[in-house]
Coordinates of C-alpha atoms in Angstrom, one line a residue:
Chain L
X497 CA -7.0 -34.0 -22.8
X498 CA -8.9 -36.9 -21.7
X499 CA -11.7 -36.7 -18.7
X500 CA -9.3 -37.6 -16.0
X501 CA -6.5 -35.9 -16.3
X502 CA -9.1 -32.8 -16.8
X503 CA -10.6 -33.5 -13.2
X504 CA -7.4 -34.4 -11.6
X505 CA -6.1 -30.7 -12.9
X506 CA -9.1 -28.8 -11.7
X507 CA -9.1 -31.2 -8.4
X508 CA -5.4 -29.9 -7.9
X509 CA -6.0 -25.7 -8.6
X510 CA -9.2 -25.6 -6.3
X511 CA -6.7 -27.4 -3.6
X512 CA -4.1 -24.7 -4.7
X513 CA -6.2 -21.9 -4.8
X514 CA -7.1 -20.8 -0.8
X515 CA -3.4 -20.9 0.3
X516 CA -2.0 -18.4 -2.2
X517 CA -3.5 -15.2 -0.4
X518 CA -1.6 -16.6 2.9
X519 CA 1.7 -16.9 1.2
X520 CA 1.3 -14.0 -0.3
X521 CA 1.4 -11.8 3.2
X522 CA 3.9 -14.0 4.4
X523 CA 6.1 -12.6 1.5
X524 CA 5.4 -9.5 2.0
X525 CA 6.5 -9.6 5.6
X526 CA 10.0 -11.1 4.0
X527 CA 10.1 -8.4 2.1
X528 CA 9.6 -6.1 4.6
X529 CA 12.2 -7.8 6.6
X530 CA 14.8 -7.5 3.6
X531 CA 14.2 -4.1 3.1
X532 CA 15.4 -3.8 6.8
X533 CA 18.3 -6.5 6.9
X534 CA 19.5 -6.1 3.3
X535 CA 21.9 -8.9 2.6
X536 CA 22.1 -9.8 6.1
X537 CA 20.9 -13.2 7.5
X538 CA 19.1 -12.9 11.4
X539 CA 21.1 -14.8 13.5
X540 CA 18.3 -16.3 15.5
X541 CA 18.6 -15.5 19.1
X542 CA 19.1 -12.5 21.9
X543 CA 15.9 -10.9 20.9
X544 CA 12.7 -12.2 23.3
X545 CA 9.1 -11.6 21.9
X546 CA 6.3 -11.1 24.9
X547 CA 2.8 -11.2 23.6
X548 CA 0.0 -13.2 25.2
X549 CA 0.2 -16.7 22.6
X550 CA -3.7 -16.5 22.9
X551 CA -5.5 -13.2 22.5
X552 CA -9.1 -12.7 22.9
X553 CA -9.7 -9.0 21.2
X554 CA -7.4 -8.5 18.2
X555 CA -7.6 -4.8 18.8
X556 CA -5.4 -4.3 21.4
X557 CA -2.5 -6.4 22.4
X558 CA 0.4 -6.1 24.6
X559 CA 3.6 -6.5 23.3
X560 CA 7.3 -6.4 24.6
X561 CA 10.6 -6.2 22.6
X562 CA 13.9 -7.3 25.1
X563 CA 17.3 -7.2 23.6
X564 CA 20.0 -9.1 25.3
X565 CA 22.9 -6.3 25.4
X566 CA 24.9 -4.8 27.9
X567 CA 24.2 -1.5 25.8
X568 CA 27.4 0.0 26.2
X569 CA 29.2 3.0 23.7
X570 CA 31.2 -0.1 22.0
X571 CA 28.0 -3.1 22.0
X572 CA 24.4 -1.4 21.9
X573 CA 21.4 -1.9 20.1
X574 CA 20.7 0.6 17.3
X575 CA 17.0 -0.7 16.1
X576 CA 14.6 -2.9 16.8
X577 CA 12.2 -3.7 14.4
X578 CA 8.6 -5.8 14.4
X579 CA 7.0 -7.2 11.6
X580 CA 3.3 -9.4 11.2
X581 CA 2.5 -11.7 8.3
X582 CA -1.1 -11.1 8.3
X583 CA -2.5 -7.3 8.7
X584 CA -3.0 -5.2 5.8
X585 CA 0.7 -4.0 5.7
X586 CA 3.5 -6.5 7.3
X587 CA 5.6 -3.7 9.8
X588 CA 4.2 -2.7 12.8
X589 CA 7.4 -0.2 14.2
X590 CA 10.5 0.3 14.2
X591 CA 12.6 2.1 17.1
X592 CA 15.8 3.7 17.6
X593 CA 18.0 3.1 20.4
X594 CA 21.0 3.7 21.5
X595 CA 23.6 3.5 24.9
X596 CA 21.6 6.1 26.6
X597 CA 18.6 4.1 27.3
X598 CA 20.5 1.4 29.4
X599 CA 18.4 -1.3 29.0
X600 CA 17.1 -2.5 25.3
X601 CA 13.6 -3.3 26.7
X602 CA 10.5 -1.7 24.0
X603 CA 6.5 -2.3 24.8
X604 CA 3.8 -0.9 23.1
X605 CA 0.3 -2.2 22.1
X606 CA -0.3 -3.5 18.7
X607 CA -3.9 -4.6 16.4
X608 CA -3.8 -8.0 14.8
X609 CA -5.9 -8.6 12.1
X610 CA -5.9 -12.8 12.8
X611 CA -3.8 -15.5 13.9
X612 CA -0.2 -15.4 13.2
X613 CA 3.5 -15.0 13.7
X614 CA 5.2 -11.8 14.9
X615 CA 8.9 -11.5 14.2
X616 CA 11.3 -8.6 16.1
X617 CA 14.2 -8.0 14.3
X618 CA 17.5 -6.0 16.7
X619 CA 20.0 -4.4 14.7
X620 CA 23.3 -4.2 16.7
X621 CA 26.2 -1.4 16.9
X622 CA 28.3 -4.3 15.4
X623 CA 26.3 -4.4 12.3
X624 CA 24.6 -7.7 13.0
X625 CA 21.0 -8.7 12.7
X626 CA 19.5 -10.5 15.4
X627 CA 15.5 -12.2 15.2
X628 CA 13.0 -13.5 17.7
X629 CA 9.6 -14.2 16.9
X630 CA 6.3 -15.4 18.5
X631 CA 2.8 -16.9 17.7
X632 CA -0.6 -15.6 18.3
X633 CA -3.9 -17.4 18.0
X634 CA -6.6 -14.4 17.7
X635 CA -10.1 -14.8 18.2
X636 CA -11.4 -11.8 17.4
X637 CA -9.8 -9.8 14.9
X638 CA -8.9 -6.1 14.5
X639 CA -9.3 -3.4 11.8
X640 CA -11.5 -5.3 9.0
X641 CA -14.6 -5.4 10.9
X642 CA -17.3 -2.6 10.6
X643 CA -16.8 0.6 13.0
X644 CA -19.8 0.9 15.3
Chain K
X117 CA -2.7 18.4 28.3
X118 CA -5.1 16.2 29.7
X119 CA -4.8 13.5 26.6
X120 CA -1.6 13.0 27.4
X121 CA -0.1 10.6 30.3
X122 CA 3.4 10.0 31.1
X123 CA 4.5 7.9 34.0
X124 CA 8.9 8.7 34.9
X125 CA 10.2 8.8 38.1
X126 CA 10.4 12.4 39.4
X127 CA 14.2 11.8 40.9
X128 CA 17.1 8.5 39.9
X129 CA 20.5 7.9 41.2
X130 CA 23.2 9.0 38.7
X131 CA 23.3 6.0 36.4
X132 CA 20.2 4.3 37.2
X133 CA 18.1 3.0 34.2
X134 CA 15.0 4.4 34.6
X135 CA 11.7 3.5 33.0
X136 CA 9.8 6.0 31.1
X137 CA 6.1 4.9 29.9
X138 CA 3.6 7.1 27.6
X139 CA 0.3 7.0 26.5
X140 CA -1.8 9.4 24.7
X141 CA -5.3 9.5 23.3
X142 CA -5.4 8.6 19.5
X143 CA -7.9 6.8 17.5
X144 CA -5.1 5.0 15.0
X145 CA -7.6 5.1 12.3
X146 CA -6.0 2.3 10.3
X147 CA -7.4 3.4 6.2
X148 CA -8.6 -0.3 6.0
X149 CA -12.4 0.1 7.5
X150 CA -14.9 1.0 5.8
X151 CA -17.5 3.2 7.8
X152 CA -21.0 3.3 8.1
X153 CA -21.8 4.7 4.6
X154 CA -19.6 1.9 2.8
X155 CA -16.7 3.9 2.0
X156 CA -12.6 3.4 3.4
X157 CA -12.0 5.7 6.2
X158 CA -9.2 7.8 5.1
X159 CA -6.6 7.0 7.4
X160 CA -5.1 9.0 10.0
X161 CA -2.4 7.5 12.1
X162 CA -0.1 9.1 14.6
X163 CA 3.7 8.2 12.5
X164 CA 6.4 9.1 15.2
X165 CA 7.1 9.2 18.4
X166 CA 10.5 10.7 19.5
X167 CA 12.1 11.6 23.0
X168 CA 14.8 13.7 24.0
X169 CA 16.4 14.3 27.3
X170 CA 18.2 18.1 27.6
X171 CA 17.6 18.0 24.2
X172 CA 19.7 14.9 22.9
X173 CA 17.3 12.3 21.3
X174 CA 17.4 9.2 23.3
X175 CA 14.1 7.3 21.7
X176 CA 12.4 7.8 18.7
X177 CA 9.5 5.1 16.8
X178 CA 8.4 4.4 13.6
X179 CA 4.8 3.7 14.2
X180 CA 2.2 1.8 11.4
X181 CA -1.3 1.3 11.6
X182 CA -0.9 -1.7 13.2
X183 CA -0.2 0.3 16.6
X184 CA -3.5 0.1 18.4
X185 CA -5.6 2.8 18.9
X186 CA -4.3 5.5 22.2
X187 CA -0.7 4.5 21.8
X188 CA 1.1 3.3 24.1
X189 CA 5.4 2.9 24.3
X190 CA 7.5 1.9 27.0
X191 CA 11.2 2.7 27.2
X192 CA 14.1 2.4 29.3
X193 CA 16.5 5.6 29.7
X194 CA 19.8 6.1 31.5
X195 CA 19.6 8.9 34.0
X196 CA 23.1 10.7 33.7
X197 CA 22.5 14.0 35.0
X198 CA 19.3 16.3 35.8
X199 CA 17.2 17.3 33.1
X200 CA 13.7 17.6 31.0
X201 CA 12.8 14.7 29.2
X202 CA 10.7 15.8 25.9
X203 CA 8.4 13.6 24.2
X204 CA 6.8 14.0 21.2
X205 CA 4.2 12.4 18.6
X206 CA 3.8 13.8 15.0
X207 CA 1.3 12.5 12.5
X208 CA -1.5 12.5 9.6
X209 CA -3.4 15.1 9.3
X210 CA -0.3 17.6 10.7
X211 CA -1.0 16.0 14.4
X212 CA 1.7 17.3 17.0
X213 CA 1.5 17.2 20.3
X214 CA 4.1 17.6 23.2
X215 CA 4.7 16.4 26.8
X216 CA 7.7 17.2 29.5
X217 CA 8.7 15.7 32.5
X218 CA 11.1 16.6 34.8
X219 CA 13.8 14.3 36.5
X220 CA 15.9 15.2 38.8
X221 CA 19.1 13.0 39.0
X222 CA 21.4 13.3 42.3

């Protein structure tokens, strides 16, 4: 191996290095989401992510789940599911619904751990699999930092 | 129980989709933070939430530790006839704790 090729190699892996630990979440949420859908592919639409898109304290932060269905005994949504790319573990919840809650509306509070992409997933009584997602830029984080 | 707040509409018109919001007082310890002396927290998280109205489960949650500390969930139910409405959060360290309201539906 001669001198250059040596440095353009070692150039290359130091460029490589820092972006593996952020893919590496970001499969973890896909798995998380495949463990959910199975085979299934998300149809993209009918499920609306609310969450601030910029968040000042990372520890607690709004978020809404709304469903587009008329939630009847034949067409309801059975499950919603959230999932993050960048806490320590990629879900966040998962509900059950059903007709009986007439509206397929879920809001909660959530901890983000940094700057990234939620994704809801809505399972429907049809079988179907149906995804919305947001960004959040966070600038402070939750959960790593030292408890007082 | 005082650590416990639930905000539902005392009365609904038969039909009407009512919203039912709950919040209880939890710290969510995640298991990721260290504390003071260095070492991981162990964690202690509150895992499900379920409610029932007369009985039939109408909502129930999955929660992570990525739910923030004093949970919060908001939920729509249809109001089909008079009842109790039971909600209830389970969790680590054999947490259980247990809230009614009454609506009354005419």
């Amino acid at each position: 191996m001669d001198r250059r090729r040596f440095l353009t190699g070692t150039t290359a892996a130091v460029l490589v290095l820092p972006l593996a630990p952020a893919s590496a979440t970001q499969e973890a949420m896909a798995e998380a989401i495949r463990k959910v859908v199975g085979t299934a592919t998300p149809t993209e639409g009918r499920v609306k992510l609310d969450v601030p898109p910029l968040v000042e304290n990372g520890s607690t932060v709004p978020l809404t789940v709304t469903v587009e269905s008329p939630m009847s005994e034949a067409d309801h949504v059975k499950a919603i599911h959230v999932f993050n790319e960048k806490n320590p573990q990629p879900n966040v919840f998962s509900a059950r619904l059903g007709p009986r809650n007439g509206k397929a509306v879920v809001g909660t509070r959530v901890k983000l751990g940094d700057s990234q992409r939620i994704i809801a997933i809505a399972e429907t009584s049809d079988g179907r699999f149906w995804s919305g997602g947001a960004d959040v830029i966070v600038t402070l984080a939750a959960c790593l930092e030292e408890s007082p | 129980m005082s650590n416990i707040l639930v905000n539902a509409p005392k009365t609904a018109r038969r039909g009407e989709v009512v919203e039912i919001k709950a919040l209880i007082l939890h710290p969510m310890e995640t298991g990721f933070r260290p504390g003071p002396n260095g070492r991981i927290i162990p964690r202690n998280i509150i895992e499900r939430f379920t409610a029932t109205w007369n009985g039939a489960e109408i909502f129930a949650m999955e929660m992570s530790p990525a739910i923030a500390a004093n949970p919060f969930v908001s939920f729509f139910a249809q109001a089909r006839e008079s009842g109790t409405v039971v909600l209830r959060w389970t969790g680590d360290e054999g947490f259980a704790a247990e809230e009614r309201v009454a609506i009354a539906v005419e």
